[in-house]
Coordinates of C-alpha atoms in Angstrom, one line a residue:
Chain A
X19 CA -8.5 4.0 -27.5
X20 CA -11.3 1.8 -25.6
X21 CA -13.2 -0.3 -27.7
X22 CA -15.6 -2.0 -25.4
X23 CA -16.1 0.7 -23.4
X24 CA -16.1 4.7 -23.8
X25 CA -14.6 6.8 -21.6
X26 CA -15.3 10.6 -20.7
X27 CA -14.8 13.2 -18.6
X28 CA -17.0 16.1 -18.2
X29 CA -17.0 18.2 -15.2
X30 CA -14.7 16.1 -13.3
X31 CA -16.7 13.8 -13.4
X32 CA -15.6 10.4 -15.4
X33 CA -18.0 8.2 -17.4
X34 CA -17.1 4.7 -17.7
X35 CA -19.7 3.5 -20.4
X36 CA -20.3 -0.3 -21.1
X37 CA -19.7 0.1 -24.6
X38 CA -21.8 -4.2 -25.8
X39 CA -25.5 -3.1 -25.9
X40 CA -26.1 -5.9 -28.5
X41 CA -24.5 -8.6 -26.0
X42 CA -26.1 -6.5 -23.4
X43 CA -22.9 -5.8 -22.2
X44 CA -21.0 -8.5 -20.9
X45 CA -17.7 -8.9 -19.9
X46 CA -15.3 -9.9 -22.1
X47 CA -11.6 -10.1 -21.5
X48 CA -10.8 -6.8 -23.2
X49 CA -13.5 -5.4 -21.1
X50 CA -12.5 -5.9 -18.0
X51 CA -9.2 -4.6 -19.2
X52 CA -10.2 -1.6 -20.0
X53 CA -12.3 -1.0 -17.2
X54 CA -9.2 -1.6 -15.1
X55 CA -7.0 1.0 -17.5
X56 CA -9.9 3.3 -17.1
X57 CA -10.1 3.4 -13.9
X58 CA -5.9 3.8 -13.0
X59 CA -6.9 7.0 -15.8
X60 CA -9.7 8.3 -14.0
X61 CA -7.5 7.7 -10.0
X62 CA -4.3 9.6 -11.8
X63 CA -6.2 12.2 -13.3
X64 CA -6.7 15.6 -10.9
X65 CA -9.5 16.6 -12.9
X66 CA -12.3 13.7 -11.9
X67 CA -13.7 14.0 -8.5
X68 CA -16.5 11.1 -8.9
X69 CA -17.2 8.3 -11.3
X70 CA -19.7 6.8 -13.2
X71 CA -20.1 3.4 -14.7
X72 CA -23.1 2.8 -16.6
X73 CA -24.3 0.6 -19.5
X74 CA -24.9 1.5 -23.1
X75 CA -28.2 0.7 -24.4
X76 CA -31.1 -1.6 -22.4
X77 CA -28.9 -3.3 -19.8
X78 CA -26.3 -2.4 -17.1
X79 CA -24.0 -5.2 -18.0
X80 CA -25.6 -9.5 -18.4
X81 CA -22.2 -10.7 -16.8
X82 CA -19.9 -13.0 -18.2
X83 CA -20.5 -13.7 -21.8
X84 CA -21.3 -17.4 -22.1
X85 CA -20.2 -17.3 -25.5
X86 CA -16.7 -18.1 -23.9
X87 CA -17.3 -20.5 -21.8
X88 CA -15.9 -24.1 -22.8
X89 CA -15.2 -27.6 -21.5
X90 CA -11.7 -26.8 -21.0
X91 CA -12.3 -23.8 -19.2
X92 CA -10.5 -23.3 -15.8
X93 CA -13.0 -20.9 -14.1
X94 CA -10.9 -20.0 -11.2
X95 CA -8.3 -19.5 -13.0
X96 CA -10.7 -16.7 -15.0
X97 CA -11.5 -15.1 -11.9
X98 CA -7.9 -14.8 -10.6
X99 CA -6.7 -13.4 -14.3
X100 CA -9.2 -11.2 -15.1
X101 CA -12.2 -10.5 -12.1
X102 CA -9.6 -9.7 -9.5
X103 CA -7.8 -7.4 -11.4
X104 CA -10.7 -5.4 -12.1
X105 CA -12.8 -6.2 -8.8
X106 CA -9.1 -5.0 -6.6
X107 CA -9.1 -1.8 -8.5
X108 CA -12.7 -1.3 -7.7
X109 CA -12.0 -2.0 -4.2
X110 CA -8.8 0.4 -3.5
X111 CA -10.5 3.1 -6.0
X112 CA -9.7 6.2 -3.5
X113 CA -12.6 8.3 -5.7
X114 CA -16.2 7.7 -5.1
X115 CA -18.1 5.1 -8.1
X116 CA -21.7 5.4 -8.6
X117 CA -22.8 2.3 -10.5
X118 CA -25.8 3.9 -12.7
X119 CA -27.9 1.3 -13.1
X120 CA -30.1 1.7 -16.6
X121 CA -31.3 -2.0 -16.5
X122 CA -30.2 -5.3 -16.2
X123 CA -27.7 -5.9 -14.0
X124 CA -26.8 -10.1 -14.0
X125 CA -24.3 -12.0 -12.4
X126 CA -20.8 -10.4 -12.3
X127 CA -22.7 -7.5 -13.6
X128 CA -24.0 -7.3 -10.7
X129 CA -21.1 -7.8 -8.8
X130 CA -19.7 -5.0 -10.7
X131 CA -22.8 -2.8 -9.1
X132 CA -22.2 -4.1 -5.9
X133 CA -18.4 -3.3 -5.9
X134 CA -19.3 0.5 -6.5
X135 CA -20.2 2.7 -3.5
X136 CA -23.3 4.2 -4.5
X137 CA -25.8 2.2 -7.3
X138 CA -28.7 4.9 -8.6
X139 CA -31.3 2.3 -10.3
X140 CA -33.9 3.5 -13.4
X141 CA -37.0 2.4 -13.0
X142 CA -36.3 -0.6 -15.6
X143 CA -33.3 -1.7 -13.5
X144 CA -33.2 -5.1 -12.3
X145 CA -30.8 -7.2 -10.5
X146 CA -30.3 -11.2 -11.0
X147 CA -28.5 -13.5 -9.1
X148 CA -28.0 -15.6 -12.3
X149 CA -24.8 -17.9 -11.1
X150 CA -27.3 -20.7 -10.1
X151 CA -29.0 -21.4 -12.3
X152 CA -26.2 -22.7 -14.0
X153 CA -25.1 -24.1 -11.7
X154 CA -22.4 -21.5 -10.3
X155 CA -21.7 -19.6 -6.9
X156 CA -21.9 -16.1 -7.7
X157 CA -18.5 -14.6 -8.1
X158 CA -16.4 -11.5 -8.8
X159 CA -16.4 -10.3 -5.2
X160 CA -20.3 -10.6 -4.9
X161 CA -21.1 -12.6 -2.2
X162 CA -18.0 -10.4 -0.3
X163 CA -20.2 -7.1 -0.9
X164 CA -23.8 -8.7 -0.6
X165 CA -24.2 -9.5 3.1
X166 CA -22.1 -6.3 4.0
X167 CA -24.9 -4.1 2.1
X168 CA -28.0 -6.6 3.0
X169 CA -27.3 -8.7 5.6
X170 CA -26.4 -12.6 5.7
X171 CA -30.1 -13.7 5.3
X172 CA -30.9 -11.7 2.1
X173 CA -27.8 -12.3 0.3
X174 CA -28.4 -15.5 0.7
X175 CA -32.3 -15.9 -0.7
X176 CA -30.9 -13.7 -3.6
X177 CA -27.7 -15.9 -4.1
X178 CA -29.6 -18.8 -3.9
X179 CA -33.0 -18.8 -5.3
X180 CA -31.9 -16.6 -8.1
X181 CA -34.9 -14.7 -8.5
X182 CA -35.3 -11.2 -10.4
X183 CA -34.8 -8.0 -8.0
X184 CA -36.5 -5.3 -9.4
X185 CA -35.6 -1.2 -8.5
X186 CA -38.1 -1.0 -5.8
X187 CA -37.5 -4.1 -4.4
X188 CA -33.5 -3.2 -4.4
X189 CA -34.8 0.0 -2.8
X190 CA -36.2 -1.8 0.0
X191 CA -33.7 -4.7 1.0
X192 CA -31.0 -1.1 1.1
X193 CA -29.2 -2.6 -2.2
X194 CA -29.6 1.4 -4.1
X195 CA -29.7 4.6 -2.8
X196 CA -32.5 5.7 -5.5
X197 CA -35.0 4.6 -7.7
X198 CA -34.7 7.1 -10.2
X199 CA -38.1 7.7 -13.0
X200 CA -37.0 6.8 -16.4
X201 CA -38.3 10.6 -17.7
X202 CA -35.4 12.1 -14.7
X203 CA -32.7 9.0 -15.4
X204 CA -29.9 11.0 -17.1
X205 CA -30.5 14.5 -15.3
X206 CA -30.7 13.2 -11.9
X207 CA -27.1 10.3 -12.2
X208 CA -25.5 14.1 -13.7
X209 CA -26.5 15.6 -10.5
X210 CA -25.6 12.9 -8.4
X211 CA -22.2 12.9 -9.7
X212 CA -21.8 16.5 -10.1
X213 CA -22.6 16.5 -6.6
X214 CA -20.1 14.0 -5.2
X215 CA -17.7 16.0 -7.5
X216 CA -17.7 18.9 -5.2
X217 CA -17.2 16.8 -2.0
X218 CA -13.7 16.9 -0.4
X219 CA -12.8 14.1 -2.3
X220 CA -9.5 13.1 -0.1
X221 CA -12.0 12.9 2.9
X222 CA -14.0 10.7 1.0
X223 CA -11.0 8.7 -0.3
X224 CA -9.9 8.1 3.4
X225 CA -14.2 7.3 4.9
X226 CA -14.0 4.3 2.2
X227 CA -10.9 2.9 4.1
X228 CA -12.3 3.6 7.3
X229 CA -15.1 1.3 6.3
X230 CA -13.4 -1.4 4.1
X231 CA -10.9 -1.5 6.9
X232 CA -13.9 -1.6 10.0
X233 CA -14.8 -5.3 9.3
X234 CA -11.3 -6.5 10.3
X235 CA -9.4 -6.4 13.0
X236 CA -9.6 -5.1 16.9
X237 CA -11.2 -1.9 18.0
X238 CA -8.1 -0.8 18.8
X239 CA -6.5 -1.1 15.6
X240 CA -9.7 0.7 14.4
X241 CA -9.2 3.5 16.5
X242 CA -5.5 3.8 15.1
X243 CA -6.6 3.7 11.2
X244 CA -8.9 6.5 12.1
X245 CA -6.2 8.5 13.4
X246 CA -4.0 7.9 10.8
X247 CA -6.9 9.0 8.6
X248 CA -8.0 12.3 10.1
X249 CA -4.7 13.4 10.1
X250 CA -4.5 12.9 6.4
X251 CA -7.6 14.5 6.0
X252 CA -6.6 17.2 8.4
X253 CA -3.7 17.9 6.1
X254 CA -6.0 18.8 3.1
X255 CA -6.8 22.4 2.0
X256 CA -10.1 21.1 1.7
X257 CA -10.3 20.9 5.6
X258 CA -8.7 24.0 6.1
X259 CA -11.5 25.4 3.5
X260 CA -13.9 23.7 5.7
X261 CA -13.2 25.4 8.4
X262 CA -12.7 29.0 7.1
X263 CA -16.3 29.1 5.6
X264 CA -17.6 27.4 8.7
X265 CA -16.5 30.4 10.5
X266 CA -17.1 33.0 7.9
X267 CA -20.8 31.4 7.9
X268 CA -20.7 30.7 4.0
X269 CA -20.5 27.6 1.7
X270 CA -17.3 26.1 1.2
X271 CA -15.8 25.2 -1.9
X272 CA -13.8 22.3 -1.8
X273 CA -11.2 21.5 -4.6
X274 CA -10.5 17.9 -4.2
X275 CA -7.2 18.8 -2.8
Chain B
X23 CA 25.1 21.1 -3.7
X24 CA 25.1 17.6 -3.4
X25 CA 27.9 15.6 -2.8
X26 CA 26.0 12.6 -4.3
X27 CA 24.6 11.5 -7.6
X28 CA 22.1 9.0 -6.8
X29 CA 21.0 10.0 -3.4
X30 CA 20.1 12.9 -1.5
X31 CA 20.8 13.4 2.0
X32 CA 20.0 15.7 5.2
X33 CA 19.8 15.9 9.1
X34 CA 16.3 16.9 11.2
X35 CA 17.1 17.1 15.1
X36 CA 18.9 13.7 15.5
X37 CA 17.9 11.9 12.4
X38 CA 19.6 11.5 9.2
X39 CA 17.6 10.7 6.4
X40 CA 18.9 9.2 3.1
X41 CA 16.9 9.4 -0.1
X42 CA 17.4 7.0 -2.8
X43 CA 17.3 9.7 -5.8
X44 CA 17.2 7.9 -9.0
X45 CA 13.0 8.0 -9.6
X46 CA 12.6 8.0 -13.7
X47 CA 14.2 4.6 -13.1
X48 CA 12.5 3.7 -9.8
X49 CA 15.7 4.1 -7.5
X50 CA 16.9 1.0 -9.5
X51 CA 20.3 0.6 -7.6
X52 CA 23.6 0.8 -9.7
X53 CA 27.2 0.3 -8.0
X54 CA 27.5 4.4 -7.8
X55 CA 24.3 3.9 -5.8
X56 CA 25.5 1.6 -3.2
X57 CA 29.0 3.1 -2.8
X58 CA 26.8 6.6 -1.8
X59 CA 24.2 4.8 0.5
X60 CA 27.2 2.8 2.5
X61 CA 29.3 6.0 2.7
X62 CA 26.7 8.2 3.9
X63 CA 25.6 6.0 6.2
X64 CA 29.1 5.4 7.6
X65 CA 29.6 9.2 7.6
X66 CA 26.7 9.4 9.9
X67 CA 27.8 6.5 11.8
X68 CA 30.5 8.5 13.3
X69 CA 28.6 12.0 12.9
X70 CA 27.9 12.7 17.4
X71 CA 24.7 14.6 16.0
X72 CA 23.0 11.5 14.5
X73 CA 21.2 8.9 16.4
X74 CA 19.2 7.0 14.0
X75 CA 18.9 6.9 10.2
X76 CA 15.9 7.1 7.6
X77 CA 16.5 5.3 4.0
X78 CA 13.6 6.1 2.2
X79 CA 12.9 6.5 -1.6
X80 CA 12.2 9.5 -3.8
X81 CA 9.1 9.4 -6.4
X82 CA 7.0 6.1 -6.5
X83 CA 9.0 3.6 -5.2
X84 CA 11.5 2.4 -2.5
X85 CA 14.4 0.7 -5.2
X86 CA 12.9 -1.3 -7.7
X87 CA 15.5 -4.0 -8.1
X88 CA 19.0 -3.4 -9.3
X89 CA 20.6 -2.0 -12.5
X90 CA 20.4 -4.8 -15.1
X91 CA 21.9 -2.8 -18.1
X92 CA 25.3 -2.8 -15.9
X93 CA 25.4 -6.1 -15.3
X94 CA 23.9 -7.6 -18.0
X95 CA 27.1 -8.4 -20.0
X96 CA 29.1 -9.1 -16.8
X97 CA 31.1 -13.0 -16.3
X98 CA 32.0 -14.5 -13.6
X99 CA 35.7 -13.6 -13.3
X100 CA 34.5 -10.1 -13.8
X101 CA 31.9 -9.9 -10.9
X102 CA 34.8 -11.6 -8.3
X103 CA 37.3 -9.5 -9.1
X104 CA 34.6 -6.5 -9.0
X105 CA 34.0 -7.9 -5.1
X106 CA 30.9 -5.5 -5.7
X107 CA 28.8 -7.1 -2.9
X108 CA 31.6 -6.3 -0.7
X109 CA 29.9 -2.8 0.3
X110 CA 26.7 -4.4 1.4
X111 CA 29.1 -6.4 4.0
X112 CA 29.9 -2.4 5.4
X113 CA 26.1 -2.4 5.8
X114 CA 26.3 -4.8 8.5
X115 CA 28.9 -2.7 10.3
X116 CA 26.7 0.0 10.7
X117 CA 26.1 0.8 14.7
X118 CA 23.4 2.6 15.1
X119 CA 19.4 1.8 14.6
X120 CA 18.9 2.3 10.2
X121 CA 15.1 2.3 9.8
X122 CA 13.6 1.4 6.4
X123 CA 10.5 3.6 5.1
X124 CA 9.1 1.2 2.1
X125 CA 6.5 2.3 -0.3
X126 CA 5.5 1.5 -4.0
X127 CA 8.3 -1.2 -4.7
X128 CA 11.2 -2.9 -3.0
X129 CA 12.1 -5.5 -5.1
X130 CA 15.6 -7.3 -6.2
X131 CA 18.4 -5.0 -4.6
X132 CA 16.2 -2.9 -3.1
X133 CA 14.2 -5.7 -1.1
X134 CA 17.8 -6.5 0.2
X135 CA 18.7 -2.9 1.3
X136 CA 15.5 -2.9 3.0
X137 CA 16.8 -5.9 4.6
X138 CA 19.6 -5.1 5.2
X139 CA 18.1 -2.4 8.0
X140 CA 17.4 -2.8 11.5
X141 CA 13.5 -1.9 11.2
X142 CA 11.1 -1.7 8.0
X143 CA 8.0 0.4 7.9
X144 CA 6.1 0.0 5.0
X145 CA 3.2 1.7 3.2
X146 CA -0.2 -0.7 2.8
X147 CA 0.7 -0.2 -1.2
X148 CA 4.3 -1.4 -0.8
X149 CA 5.2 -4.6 -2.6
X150 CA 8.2 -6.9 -2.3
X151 CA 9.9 -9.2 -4.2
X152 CA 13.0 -11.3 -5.2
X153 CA 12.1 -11.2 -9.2
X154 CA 15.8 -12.4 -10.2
X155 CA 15.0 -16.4 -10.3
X156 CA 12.7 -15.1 -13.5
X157 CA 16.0 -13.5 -15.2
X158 CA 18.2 -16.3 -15.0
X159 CA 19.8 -15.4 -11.8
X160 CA 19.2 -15.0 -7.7
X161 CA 19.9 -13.0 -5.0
X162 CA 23.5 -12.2 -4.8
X163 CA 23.5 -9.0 -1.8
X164 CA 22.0 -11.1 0.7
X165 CA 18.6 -11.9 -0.4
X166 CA 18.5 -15.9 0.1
X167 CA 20.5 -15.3 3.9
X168 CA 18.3 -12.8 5.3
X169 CA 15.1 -13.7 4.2
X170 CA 15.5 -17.3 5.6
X171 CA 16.9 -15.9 8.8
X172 CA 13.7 -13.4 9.3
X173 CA 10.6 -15.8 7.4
X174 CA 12.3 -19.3 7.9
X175 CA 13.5 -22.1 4.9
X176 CA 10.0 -23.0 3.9
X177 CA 8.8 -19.4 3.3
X178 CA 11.9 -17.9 1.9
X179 CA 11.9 -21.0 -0.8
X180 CA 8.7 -20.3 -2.2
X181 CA 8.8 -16.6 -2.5
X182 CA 12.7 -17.2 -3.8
X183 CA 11.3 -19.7 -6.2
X184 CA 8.0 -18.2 -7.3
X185 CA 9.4 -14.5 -7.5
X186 CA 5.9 -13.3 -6.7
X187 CA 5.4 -10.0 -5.0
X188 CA 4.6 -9.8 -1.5
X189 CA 2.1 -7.1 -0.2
X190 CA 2.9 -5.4 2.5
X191 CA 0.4 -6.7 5.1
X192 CA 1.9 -10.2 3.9
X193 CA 5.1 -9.0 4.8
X194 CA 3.9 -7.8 8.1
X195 CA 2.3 -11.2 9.2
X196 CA 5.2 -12.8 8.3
X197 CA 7.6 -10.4 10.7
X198 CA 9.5 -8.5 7.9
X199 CA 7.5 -5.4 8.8
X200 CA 7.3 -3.6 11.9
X201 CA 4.5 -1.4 11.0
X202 CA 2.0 -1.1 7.7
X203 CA 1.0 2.5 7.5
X204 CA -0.9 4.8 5.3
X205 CA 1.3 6.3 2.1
X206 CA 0.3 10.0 3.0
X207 CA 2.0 9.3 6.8
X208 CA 4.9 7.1 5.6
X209 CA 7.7 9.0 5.9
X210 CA 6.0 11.1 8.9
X211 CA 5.4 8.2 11.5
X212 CA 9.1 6.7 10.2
X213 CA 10.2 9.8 11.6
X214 CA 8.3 9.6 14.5
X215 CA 9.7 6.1 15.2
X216 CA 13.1 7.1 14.8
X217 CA 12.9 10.0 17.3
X218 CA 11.3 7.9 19.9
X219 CA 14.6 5.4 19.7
X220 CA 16.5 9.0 19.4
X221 CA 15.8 9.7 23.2
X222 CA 16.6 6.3 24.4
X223 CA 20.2 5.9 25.8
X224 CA 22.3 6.1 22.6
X225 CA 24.9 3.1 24.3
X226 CA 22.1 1.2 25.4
X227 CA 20.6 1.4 21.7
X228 CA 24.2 0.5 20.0
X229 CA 24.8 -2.6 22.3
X230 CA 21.0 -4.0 22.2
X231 CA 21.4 -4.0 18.3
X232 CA 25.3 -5.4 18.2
X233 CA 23.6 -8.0 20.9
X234 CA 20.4 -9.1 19.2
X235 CA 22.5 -9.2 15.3
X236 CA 24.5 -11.6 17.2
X237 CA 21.4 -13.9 18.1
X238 CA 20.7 -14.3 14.4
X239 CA 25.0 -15.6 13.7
X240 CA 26.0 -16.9 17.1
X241 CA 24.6 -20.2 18.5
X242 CA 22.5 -19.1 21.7
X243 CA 25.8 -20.0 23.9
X244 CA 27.9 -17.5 22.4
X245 CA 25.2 -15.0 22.1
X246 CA 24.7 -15.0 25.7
X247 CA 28.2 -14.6 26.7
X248 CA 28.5 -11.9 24.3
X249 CA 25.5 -10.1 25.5
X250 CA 26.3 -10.2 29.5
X251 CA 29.9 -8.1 27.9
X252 CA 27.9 -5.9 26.8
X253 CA 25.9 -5.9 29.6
X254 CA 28.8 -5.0 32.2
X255 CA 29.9 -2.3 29.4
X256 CA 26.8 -0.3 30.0
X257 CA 27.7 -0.1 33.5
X258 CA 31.2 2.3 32.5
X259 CA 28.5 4.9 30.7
X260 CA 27.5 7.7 32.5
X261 CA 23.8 7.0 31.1
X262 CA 24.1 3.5 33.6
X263 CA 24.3 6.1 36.4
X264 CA 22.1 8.3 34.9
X265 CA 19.4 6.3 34.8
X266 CA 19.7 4.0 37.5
X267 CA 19.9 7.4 39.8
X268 CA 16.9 8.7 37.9
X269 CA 15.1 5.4 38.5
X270 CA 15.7 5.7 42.5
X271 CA 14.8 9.3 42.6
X272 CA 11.8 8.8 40.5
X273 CA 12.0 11.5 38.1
X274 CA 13.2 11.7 34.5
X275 CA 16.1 10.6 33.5
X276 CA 18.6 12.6 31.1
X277 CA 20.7 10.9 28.9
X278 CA 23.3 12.1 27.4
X279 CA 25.0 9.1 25.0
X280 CA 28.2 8.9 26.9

């Protein structure tokens, strides 16, 4: 039903493929619809406990394709019709994303990455602040994400000078959680996943609004989000299974629920 | 069973709590609808267990507008001599506190019931809207009076004219909401709310809200003059004494809503 991406789920665990490799998978319209359609599929559906996005082929995803940009073209008026969409799903996604980074990941694809909660980089990954050099601000919620995971200074010599970030490098500034080798790339993402799949999802769900919701606003209202959260969370037979096999001294198993 | 179609009702301790109960078509409110919603609510009005009432929606949304398939074909003369609108007037008559539990959409009609209750708690999803300017028509229960009243001429025009949806943190800074709250807890801290107004002096809860309605009608004149009657009212309940006693004595007071 996609065409420029492919969708899966195996394990609970949804794959959200890139589906371009010849255009190294930019965005086109239809893309980031579907990414938004795929992802209201993969937040309805019970089954999926964790997602992964990932490009098909040699690159993550280049960002816009330039092929459509014209004269005429109203840029913010691209970013309010088709970026937010997809960037405000991203953002309110209850379900932990692991952007999979297999290589290249330029401009608004590397907003993309920065909009997920976890990015896993291959050894070939790369990330490129590409906006200025033509002549652009970077967009697509990137420089909203950049200083929150770096810090003010960094995202700025990346926004800025536009140079190429590679893995390690990414590693280091605190931009992925792992370098991954290229021999272990598909394995160790499955694991990853599979991993997060088994989490109490609904308490993982509710530590993503803590924090989206921890930049803004008094302490006090803090203080009252996070009780309205843990009693949500303490609601969920996931706590309640928590508990039991804390005191039964085994490992849970938590069902999302 | 039921003695309604389109909404469900029941009592817990001193609330009542109305469910809009039309959700394959998004609580969209028909005239059945509205004639069940005023005459619960006037039912528990009068009912001495009920101190404060819930409207809240079943499945994923409040009331997404109104039913346009029964009015579509509707003329003028028709819709007069229908006087439909004449039961959200009854709303208006309603004495005691009617608290609005918003998530999903309220939009159309069912951004005026919302309205057309003393307090609105909303879930962060909830969305409002008056989408009839992009149908031809406007808001005929209401919409275009209270909205100004609450949000002022210049805001009311623009999301009157626009018919863009308002989210609910939007709706908050502008003073439509009284709380945004997570969906899970929605209808749960609504309740809460409720029960805290449920212990407060029953009299002293009717004549606050008959007093502070009248601020939004009366010029401030008149609203004072009607608020110090209702003022020297309080002082034939037996709650007055109550509570003043309670106050002197310093311990609790116990009211009991005569």
């Amino acid at each position: 039903m996609y065409e420029t991406i492919r969708y899966e789920v195996r394990e609970h665990v949804a794959w959200l493929i890139l589906q371009r490799p010849d255009k190294l998978n930019a965005f086109t319209e239809q893309m980031n619809k579907e990414i938004v359609s795929a992802l209201k599929q993969a937040a309805g559906d019970e089954m999926v406990r964790s997602v992964v996005i990932t490009g098909e082929g040699r690159a993550f995803c280049s960002g816009e394709d330039l092929a459509g940009v014209t004269e005429e073209l109203d840029h913010g008026e691209v970013l309010r019709t088709r970026y937010a969409p997809m960037m405000k799903a991203l953002h309110h996604f209850e379900k932990p994303v692991i952007a999979a980074v297999n290589g290249v990941a330029a401009g608004a694809g590397m907003s993309l990455a920065l909009a997920c909660d976890f990015r896993l980089a291959s050894e070939k990954a790369s990330f490129i602040e590409a906006f200025i050099h033509v002549g652009l601000v970077p967009d697509a919620g990137n420089l909203y994400y950049l200083p929150r995971l770096i810090g003010h200074a960094k995202a700025l010599e990346l926004a800025v000078l536009g140079e190429k970030v590679s893995a390690q490098t990414a590693y280091e500034l605190g931009l992925v959680t792992a370098v991954i080798p290229e021999s272990e790339w598909e394995t160790e993402v499955q694991r990853f996943a599979a991993k997060l799949a088994q989490m109490p999802t609904k308490a993982i769900g509710l530590i993503k609004r803590l924090l989206r919701e921890s930049g803004s606003g008094s302490f006090a209202e803090y203080l009252e989000k996070e009780a309205y959260g843990q009693r949500i969370a303490g609601l969920t037979e996931d706590h309640r299974e928590g508990v039991r096999a804390f005191f039964e001294k085994r490992p849970a198993v938590f069902k999302g629920k | 069973m039921s003695k309604y179609a389109h909404i469900q009702t029941y009592i817990e301790g001193s609330i009542a709590v109305i469910e809009l109960n039309r959700p394959h078509v998004l609580n969209a409110l028909n005239r059945q609808m509205v004639t069940e919603i005023v005459k619960a609510m006037e039912e528990y009005d009068r009912h001495d267990d009920v101190r404060v009432m819930v409207l809240t929606g079943k499945g994923r949304a409040f009331a997404a507008g109104a039913d346009i398939d029964e009015m579509a074909d509707d003329d003028s003369i028709t819709l007069e001599m229908l006087n439909q609108f004449a039961e959200w007037d009854r709303l208006a008559w309603i004495k005691k506190p009617m608290i609005a539990a918003v998530h999903g959409f309220a939009l159309g009609g069912g951004f005026e019931l919302a309205l057309s209750c003393d307090l609105l708690l909303a879930s962060e999803t909830a969305e409002f809207g008056f989408p009839e300017v992009n149908i031809g028509v406007m808001p005929g229960a209401g919409g275009t009076q209270r909205l100004t009243k609450l949000i002022g001429k210049t805001k009311a025009l623009e999301w009157l004219w626009t018919g863009e949806r308002m989210s609910a943190k939007t709706a908050y800074e502008l003073g439509i909401v009284n709380r945004v709250v997570a969906p899970e807890l929605l209808l749960e801290e609504t309740i809460k709310l409720a029960k805290k107004i449920a212990q407060q002096p029953p009299l002293s809860v009717r004549f606050i809200k008959e007093a502070v309605h009248k601020a939004v009608d009366y010029s401030l004149y008149e609203g004072m003059q009607f608020e110090r009657k209702n003022f020297y009212l309080l002082f034939s309940s037996e709650d007055q004494k109550e509570g003043m006693q309670a106050f002197m004595e310093k311990r609790k007071p116990n009211f009991k809503g005569k």
